[in-house]
């Protein structure tokens, strides 16, 4: 009977750990997604508000740098590399003043973050 109780306790601890890791991952992804959505989607707007665009790109890059080490433990490398490339393409395009490329990288980042969220959510489609 002791082994059944120990197994049940270990199962509960494992489930709680997995659920908390998934919740943290999804909340980090949602925070990065919200920051990326704040970037303008029209190049002319980027040209008129360059300081805000640069500050937003800096925040996204800094938060991504802070979070990527955690993501590397819980996310698949395909989606992680895709999002990483989009973040740095966005950052480089904004730094170079190429706002057409920055808008394209913004859309790629949003799509990559959406896919990361889909894979990390607790659902039957993410399990099977």
mmCIF file of N, CA, C and O in Angstrom, residues 30-106:
data_model
loop_
_atom_site.group_PDB
_atom_site.id
_atom_site.type_symbol
_atom_site.label_atom_id
_atom_site.label_comp_id
_atom_site.label_asym_id
_atom_site.label_seq_id
_atom_site.Cartn_x
_atom_site.Cartn_y
_atom_site.Cartn_z
ATOM 1 N N UNK A 30 2.907 34.934 -24.114
ATOM 2 C CA UNK A 30 1.860 35.944 -24.238
ATOM 3 C C UNK A 30 2.397 37.353 -23.997
ATOM 4 O O UNK A 30 2.003 38.306 -24.667
ATOM 5 N N UNK A 31 3.334 37.480 -23.058
ATOM 6 C CA UNK A 31 3.926 38.798 -22.781
ATOM 7 C C UNK A 31 4.730 39.277 -23.986
ATOM 8 O O UNK A 31 4.607 40.431 -24.410
ATOM 9 N N UNK A 32 5.528 38.396 -24.567
ATOM 10 C CA UNK A 32 6.298 38.755 -25.763
ATOM 11 C C UNK A 32 5.372 39.045 -26.945
ATOM 12 O O UNK A 32 5.632 39.963 -27.735
ATOM 13 N N UNK A 33 4.301 38.298 -27.051
ATOM 14 C CA UNK A 33 3.331 38.505 -28.137
ATOM 15 C C UNK A 33 2.689 39.887 -28.006
ATOM 16 O O UNK A 33 2.560 40.615 -28.995
ATOM 17 N N UNK A 34 2.297 40.258 -26.797
ATOM 18 C CA UNK A 34 1.668 41.567 -26.577
ATOM 19 C C UNK A 34 2.644 42.697 -26.893
ATOM 20 O O UNK A 34 2.258 43.710 -27.492
ATOM 21 N N UNK A 35 3.909 42.531 -26.535
ATOM 22 C CA UNK A 35 4.901 43.564 -26.840
ATOM 23 C C UNK A 35 5.104 43.685 -28.347
ATOM 24 O O UNK A 35 5.239 44.794 -28.871
ATOM 25 N N UNK A 36 5.101 42.563 -29.047
ATOM 26 C CA UNK A 36 5.294 42.584 -30.497
ATOM 27 C C UNK A 36 4.095 43.206 -31.196
ATOM 28 O O UNK A 36 4.256 43.918 -32.192
ATOM 29 N N UNK A 37 2.905 42.960 -30.680
ATOM 30 C CA UNK A 37 1.707 43.558 -31.276
ATOM 31 C C UNK A 37 1.699 45.075 -31.179
ATOM 32 O O UNK A 37 1.029 45.739 -31.962
ATOM 33 N N UNK A 38 2.424 45.649 -30.232
ATOM 34 C CA UNK A 38 2.462 47.106 -30.063
ATOM 35 C C UNK A 38 3.269 47.798 -31.155
ATOM 36 O O UNK A 38 3.162 49.010 -31.321
ATOM 37 N N UNK A 39 4.054 47.044 -31.887
ATOM 38 C CA UNK A 39 4.842 47.655 -32.966
ATOM 39 C C UNK A 39 3.917 48.054 -34.109
ATOM 40 O O UNK A 39 2.974 47.341 -34.420
ATOM 41 N N UNK A 40 4.188 49.184 -34.756
ATOM 42 C CA UNK A 40 3.359 49.623 -35.887
ATOM 43 C C UNK A 40 3.448 48.651 -37.058
ATOM 44 O O UNK A 40 4.440 47.951 -37.225
ATOM 45 N N UNK A 41 2.404 48.648 -37.881
ATOM 46 C CA UNK A 41 2.359 47.737 -39.034
ATOM 47 C C UNK A 41 2.475 48.478 -40.363
ATOM 48 O O UNK A 41 2.377 47.865 -41.415
ATOM 49 N N UNK A 42 2.700 49.777 -40.312
ATOM 50 C CA UNK A 42 2.831 50.588 -41.525
ATOM 51 C C UNK A 42 4.188 51.295 -41.459
ATOM 52 O O UNK A 42 4.532 51.926 -40.455
ATOM 53 N N UNK A 43 4.945 51.185 -42.540
ATOM 54 C CA UNK A 43 6.303 51.736 -42.559
ATOM 55 C C UNK A 43 6.313 53.242 -42.332
ATOM 56 O O UNK A 43 7.209 53.772 -41.671
ATOM 57 N N UNK A 44 5.322 53.950 -42.853
ATOM 58 C CA UNK A 44 5.277 55.407 -42.685
ATOM 59 C C UNK A 44 5.101 55.786 -41.210
ATOM 60 O O UNK A 44 5.652 56.782 -40.748
ATOM 61 N N UNK A 45 4.342 54.992 -40.485
ATOM 62 C CA UNK A 45 4.170 55.242 -39.042
ATOM 63 C C UNK A 45 5.491 55.008 -38.328
ATOM 64 O O UNK A 45 5.850 55.756 -37.415
ATOM 65 N N UNK A 46 6.216 53.996 -38.744
ATOM 66 C CA UNK A 46 7.531 53.730 -38.144
ATOM 67 C C UNK A 46 8.477 54.898 -38.369
ATOM 68 O O UNK A 46 9.250 55.263 -37.476
ATOM 69 N N UNK A 47 8.422 55.493 -39.548
ATOM 70 C CA UNK A 47 9.297 56.623 -39.858
ATOM 71 C C UNK A 47 8.981 57.844 -39.015
ATOM 72 O O UNK A 47 9.881 58.618 -38.675
ATOM 73 N N UNK A 48 7.702 58.042 -38.690
ATOM 74 C CA UNK A 48 7.337 59.213 -37.896
ATOM 75 C C UNK A 48 7.549 59.004 -36.405
ATOM 76 O O UNK A 48 7.657 59.979 -35.668
ATOM 77 N N UNK A 49 7.628 57.756 -35.969
ATOM 78 C CA UNK A 49 7.764 57.477 -34.537
ATOM 79 C C UNK A 49 8.928 56.516 -34.294
ATOM 80 O O UNK A 49 8.770 55.473 -33.657
ATOM 81 N N UNK A 50 10.101 56.884 -34.789
ATOM 82 C CA UNK A 50 11.245 55.978 -34.735
ATOM 83 C C UNK A 50 11.688 55.652 -33.310
ATOM 84 O O UNK A 50 12.109 54.532 -33.040
ATOM 85 N N UNK A 51 11.593 56.604 -32.415
ATOM 86 C CA UNK A 51 12.028 56.365 -31.028
ATOM 87 C C UNK A 51 11.180 55.294 -30.353
ATOM 88 O O UNK A 51 11.704 54.429 -29.655
ATOM 89 N N UNK A 52 9.874 55.358 -30.554
ATOM 90 C CA UNK A 52 8.987 54.353 -29.948
ATOM 91 C C UNK A 52 9.233 52.983 -30.554
ATOM 92 O O UNK A 52 9.257 51.971 -29.849
ATOM 93 N N UNK A 53 9.458 52.938 -31.865
ATOM 94 C CA UNK A 53 9.714 51.669 -32.545
ATOM 95 C C UNK A 53 11.030 51.072 -32.051
ATOM 96 O O UNK A 53 11.112 49.876 -31.762
ATOM 97 N N UNK A 54 12.062 51.895 -31.934
ATOM 98 C CA UNK A 54 13.354 51.401 -31.442
ATOM 99 C C UNK A 54 13.246 50.924 -29.998
ATOM 100 O O UNK A 54 13.815 49.889 -29.641
ATOM 101 N N UNK A 55 12.530 51.667 -29.179
ATOM 102 C CA UNK A 55 12.370 51.260 -27.778
ATOM 103 C C UNK A 55 11.613 49.940 -27.678
ATOM 104 O O UNK A 55 11.963 49.069 -26.870
ATOM 105 N N UNK A 56 10.613 49.776 -28.506
ATOM 106 C CA UNK A 56 9.838 48.536 -28.508
ATOM 107 C C UNK A 56 10.716 47.367 -28.973
ATOM 108 O O UNK A 56 10.692 46.285 -28.364
ATOM 109 N N UNK A 57 11.500 47.564 -30.012
ATOM 110 C CA UNK A 57 12.397 46.511 -30.500
ATOM 111 C C UNK A 57 13.451 46.170 -29.451
ATOM 112 O O UNK A 57 13.789 44.994 -29.263
ATOM 113 N N UNK A 58 13.956 47.185 -28.754
ATOM 114 C CA UNK A 58 14.929 46.936 -27.684
ATOM 115 C C UNK A 58 14.320 46.108 -26.560
ATOM 116 O O UNK A 58 14.958 45.194 -26.040
ATOM 117 N N UNK A 59 13.082 46.432 -26.169
ATOM 118 C CA UNK A 59 12.401 45.675 -25.104
ATOM 119 C C UNK A 59 12.156 44.231 -25.520
ATOM 120 O O UNK A 59 12.353 43.306 -24.730
ATOM 121 N N UNK A 60 11.728 44.053 -26.763
ATOM 122 C CA UNK A 60 11.475 42.690 -27.254
ATOM 123 C C UNK A 60 12.776 41.886 -27.248
ATOM 124 O O UNK A 60 12.811 40.743 -26.770
ATOM 125 N N UNK A 61 13.857 42.468 -27.752
ATOM 126 C CA UNK A 61 15.145 41.762 -27.802
ATOM 127 C C UNK A 61 15.661 41.460 -26.396
ATOM 128 O O UNK A 61 16.163 40.356 -26.143
ATOM 129 N N UNK A 62 15.529 42.409 -25.480
ATOM 130 C CA UNK A 62 15.999 42.185 -24.107
ATOM 131 C C UNK A 62 15.179 41.101 -23.416
ATOM 132 O O UNK A 62 15.740 40.216 -22.752
ATOM 133 N N UNK A 63 13.862 41.162 -23.558
ATOM 134 C CA UNK A 63 13.013 40.141 -22.936
ATOM 135 C C UNK A 63 13.225 38.774 -23.574
ATOM 136 O O UNK A 63 13.178 37.755 -22.897
ATOM 137 N N UNK A 64 13.432 38.748 -24.884
ATOM 138 C CA UNK A 64 13.711 37.484 -25.553
ATOM 139 C C UNK A 64 15.027 36.893 -25.039
ATOM 140 O O UNK A 64 15.108 35.700 -24.749
ATOM 141 N N UNK A 65 16.052 37.731 -24.911
ATOM 142 C CA UNK A 65 17.346 37.259 -24.410
ATOM 143 C C UNK A 65 17.226 36.691 -23.003
ATOM 144 O O UNK A 65 17.878 35.703 -22.665
ATOM 145 N N UNK A 66 16.379 37.315 -22.210
ATOM 146 C CA UNK A 66 16.163 36.844 -20.848
ATOM 147 C C UNK A 66 15.394 35.525 -20.831
ATOM 148 O O UNK A 66 15.652 34.650 -20.015
ATOM 149 N N UNK A 67 14.451 35.353 -21.735
ATOM 150 C CA UNK A 67 13.564 34.186 -21.722
ATOM 151 C C UNK A 67 14.066 33.007 -22.532
ATOM 152 O O UNK A 67 13.614 31.884 -22.314
ATOM 153 N N UNK A 68 14.945 33.223 -23.484
ATOM 154 C CA UNK A 68 15.317 32.154 -24.413
ATOM 155 C C UNK A 68 16.001 30.985 -23.705
ATOM 156 O O UNK A 68 15.838 29.835 -24.114
ATOM 157 N N UNK A 69 16.729 31.238 -22.649
ATOM 158 C CA UNK A 69 17.372 30.122 -21.944
ATOM 159 C C UNK A 69 16.320 29.214 -21.304
ATOM 160 O O UNK A 69 16.471 27.990 -21.304
ATOM 161 N N UNK A 70 15.251 29.794 -20.777
ATOM 162 C CA UNK A 70 14.151 28.988 -20.234
ATOM 163 C C UNK A 70 13.428 28.260 -21.354
ATOM 164 O O UNK A 70 13.137 27.063 -21.239
ATOM 165 N N UNK A 71 13.144 28.962 -22.444
ATOM 166 C CA UNK A 71 12.443 28.337 -23.569
ATOM 167 C C UNK A 71 13.224 27.156 -24.137
ATOM 168 O O UNK A 71 12.637 26.201 -24.621
ATOM 169 N N UNK A 72 14.546 27.218 -24.096
ATOM 170 C CA UNK A 72 15.345 26.129 -24.671
ATOM 171 C C UNK A 72 15.152 24.820 -23.916
ATOM 172 O O UNK A 72 15.387 23.753 -24.472
ATOM 173 N N UNK A 73 14.698 24.889 -22.672
ATOM 174 C CA UNK A 73 14.426 23.679 -21.905
ATOM 175 C C UNK A 73 13.032 23.115 -22.140
ATOM 176 O O UNK A 73 12.813 21.929 -21.960
ATOM 177 N N UNK A 74 12.092 23.974 -22.523
ATOM 178 C CA UNK A 74 10.704 23.508 -22.593
ATOM 179 C C UNK A 74 10.110 23.514 -23.995
ATOM 180 O O UNK A 74 9.073 22.897 -24.206
ATOM 181 N N UNK A 75 10.722 24.187 -24.937
ATOM 182 C CA UNK A 75 10.172 24.277 -26.297
ATOM 183 C C UNK A 75 11.029 23.470 -27.267
ATOM 184 O O UNK A 75 12.216 23.262 -27.041
ATOM 185 N N UNK A 76 10.418 23.080 -28.363
ATOM 186 C CA UNK A 76 11.154 22.395 -29.415
ATOM 187 C C UNK A 76 12.080 23.368 -30.127
ATOM 188 O O UNK A 76 11.782 24.559 -30.269
ATOM 189 N N UNK A 77 13.208 22.860 -30.583
ATOM 190 C CA UNK A 77 14.199 23.740 -31.198
ATOM 191 C C UNK A 77 13.743 24.310 -32.532
ATOM 192 O O UNK A 77 14.179 25.392 -32.917
ATOM 193 N N UNK A 78 12.876 23.625 -33.255
ATOM 194 C CA UNK A 78 12.411 24.168 -34.535
ATOM 195 C C UNK A 78 11.668 25.472 -34.340
ATOM 196 O O UNK A 78 11.962 26.473 -34.996
ATOM 197 N N UNK A 79 10.686 25.490 -33.445
ATOM 198 C CA UNK A 79 9.927 26.729 -33.228
ATOM 199 C C UNK A 79 10.762 27.752 -32.482
ATOM 200 O O UNK A 79 10.635 28.955 -32.715
ATOM 201 N N UNK A 80 11.635 27.289 -31.608
ATOM 202 C CA UNK A 80 12.489 28.210 -30.868
ATOM 203 C C UNK A 80 13.457 28.931 -31.813
ATOM 204 O O UNK A 80 13.618 30.152 -31.734
ATOM 205 N N UNK A 81 14.073 28.197 -32.718
ATOM 206 C CA UNK A 81 14.992 28.820 -33.682
ATOM 207 C C UNK A 81 14.255 29.765 -34.616
ATOM 208 O O UNK A 81 14.789 30.809 -34.996
ATOM 209 N N UNK A 82 13.043 29.400 -34.994
ATOM 210 C CA UNK A 82 12.244 30.264 -35.869
ATOM 211 C C UNK A 82 11.933 31.591 -35.178
ATOM 212 O O UNK A 82 12.064 32.666 -35.759
ATOM 213 N N UNK A 83 11.527 31.524 -33.926
ATOM 214 C CA UNK A 83 11.230 32.743 -33.177
ATOM 215 C C UNK A 83 12.498 33.545 -32.918
ATOM 216 O O UNK A 83 12.495 34.782 -33.020
ATOM 217 N N UNK A 84 13.590 32.868 -32.606
ATOM 218 C CA UNK A 84 14.858 33.551 -32.351
ATOM 219 C C UNK A 84 15.315 34.319 -33.584
ATOM 220 O O UNK A 84 15.729 35.477 -33.487
ATOM 221 N N UNK A 85 15.221 33.693 -34.726
ATOM 222 C CA UNK A 85 15.599 34.361 -35.969
ATOM 223 C C UNK A 85 14.708 35.569 -36.241
ATOM 224 O O UNK A 85 15.196 36.633 -36.649
ATOM 225 N N UNK A 86 13.418 35.441 -35.984
ATOM 226 C CA UNK A 86 12.493 36.555 -36.214
ATOM 227 C C UNK A 86 12.784 37.723 -35.267
ATOM 228 O O UNK A 86 12.730 38.887 -35.679
ATOM 229 N N UNK A 87 13.108 37.418 -34.012
ATOM 230 C CA UNK A 87 13.431 38.486 -33.051
ATOM 231 C C UNK A 87 14.643 39.274 -33.528
ATOM 232 O O UNK A 87 14.620 40.510 -33.560
ATOM 233 N N UNK A 88 15.693 38.578 -33.925
ATOM 234 C CA UNK A 88 16.912 39.280 -34.296
ATOM 235 C C UNK A 88 16.811 39.937 -35.663
ATOM 236 O O UNK A 88 17.449 40.967 -35.906
ATOM 237 N N UNK A 89 15.977 39.381 -36.552
ATOM 238 C CA UNK A 89 15.703 40.074 -37.818
ATOM 239 C C UNK A 89 14.954 41.374 -37.557
ATOM 240 O O UNK A 89 15.240 42.403 -38.180
ATOM 241 N N UNK A 90 13.998 41.331 -36.655
ATOM 242 C CA UNK A 90 13.249 42.534 -36.288
ATOM 243 C C UNK A 90 14.180 43.576 -35.677
ATOM 244 O O UNK A 90 14.158 44.747 -36.062
ATOM 245 N N UNK A 91 14.996 43.150 -34.752
ATOM 246 C CA UNK A 91 15.915 44.063 -34.077
ATOM 247 C C UNK A 91 16.900 44.692 -35.065
ATOM 248 O O UNK A 91 17.149 45.904 -35.035
ATOM 249 N N UNK A 92 17.455 43.873 -35.962
ATOM 250 C CA UNK A 92 18.420 44.381 -36.940
ATOM 251 C C UNK A 92 17.759 45.318 -37.942
ATOM 252 O O UNK A 92 18.338 46.346 -38.308
ATOM 253 N N UNK A 93 16.553 44.987 -38.378
ATOM 254 C CA UNK A 93 15.859 45.838 -39.351
ATOM 255 C C UNK A 93 15.517 47.194 -38.749
ATOM 256 O O UNK A 93 15.673 48.225 -39.399
ATOM 257 N N UNK A 94 15.054 47.198 -37.503
ATOM 258 C CA UNK A 94 14.743 48.474 -36.852
ATOM 259 C C UNK A 94 16.024 49.269 -36.641
ATOM 260 O O UNK A 94 16.064 50.484 -36.877
ATOM 261 N N UNK A 95 17.090 48.607 -36.241
ATOM 262 C CA UNK A 95 18.372 49.292 -36.045
ATOM 263 C C UNK A 95 18.909 49.905 -37.327
ATOM 264 O O UNK A 95 19.527 50.967 -37.304
ATOM 265 N N UNK A 96 18.659 49.243 -38.457
ATOM 266 C CA UNK A 96 19.128 49.750 -39.751
ATOM 267 C C UNK A 96 18.159 50.743 -40.372
ATOM 268 O O UNK A 96 18.470 51.348 -41.398
ATOM 269 N N UNK A 97 16.980 50.897 -39.787
ATOM 270 C CA UNK A 97 15.986 51.807 -40.341
ATOM 271 C C UNK A 97 15.223 51.223 -41.518
ATOM 272 O O UNK A 97 14.537 51.947 -42.236
ATOM 273 N N UNK A 98 15.307 49.924 -41.720
ATOM 274 C CA UNK A 98 14.587 49.236 -42.800
ATOM 275 C C UNK A 98 13.241 48.763 -42.245
ATOM 276 O O UNK A 98 13.085 47.614 -41.848
ATOM 277 N N UNK A 99 12.282 49.678 -42.250
ATOM 278 C CA UNK A 99 11.015 49.391 -41.577
ATOM 279 C C UNK A 99 10.124 48.432 -42.353
ATOM 280 O O UNK A 99 9.300 47.745 -41.760
ATOM 281 N N UNK A 100 10.315 48.321 -43.658
ATOM 282 C CA UNK A 100 9.561 47.312 -44.418
ATOM 283 C C UNK A 100 9.977 45.910 -43.974
ATOM 284 O O UNK A 100 9.134 45.038 -43.761
ATOM 285 N N UNK A 101 11.272 45.696 -43.806
ATOM 286 C CA UNK A 101 11.757 44.407 -43.316
ATOM 287 C C UNK A 101 11.374 44.190 -41.860
ATOM 288 O O UNK A 101 11.114 43.065 -41.439
ATOM 289 N N UNK A 102 11.341 45.270 -41.090
ATOM 290 C CA UNK A 102 10.944 45.154 -39.686
ATOM 291 C C UNK A 102 9.495 44.701 -39.562
ATOM 292 O O UNK A 102 9.161 43.877 -38.702
ATOM 293 N N UNK A 103 8.643 45.217 -40.419
ATOM 294 C CA UNK A 103 7.232 44.820 -40.384
ATOM 295 C C UNK A 103 7.099 43.354 -40.781
ATOM 296 O O UNK A 103 6.337 42.601 -40.161
ATOM 297 N N UNK A 104 7.856 42.926 -41.762
ATOM 298 C CA UNK A 104 7.840 41.521 -42.155
ATOM 299 C C UNK A 104 8.339 40.633 -41.009
ATOM 300 O O UNK A 104 7.745 39.595 -40.708
ATOM 301 N N UNK A 105 9.416 41.039 -40.349
ATOM 302 C CA UNK A 105 9.946 40.277 -39.223
ATOM 303 C C UNK A 105 8.954 40.270 -38.059
ATOM 304 O O UNK A 105 8.853 39.276 -37.331
ATOM 305 N N UNK A 106 8.208 41.369 -37.891
ATOM 306 C CA UNK A 106 7.177 41.425 -36.846
ATOM 307 C C UNK A 106 6.125 40.356 -37.074
ATOM 308 O O UNK A 106 5.735 39.646 -36.159
#
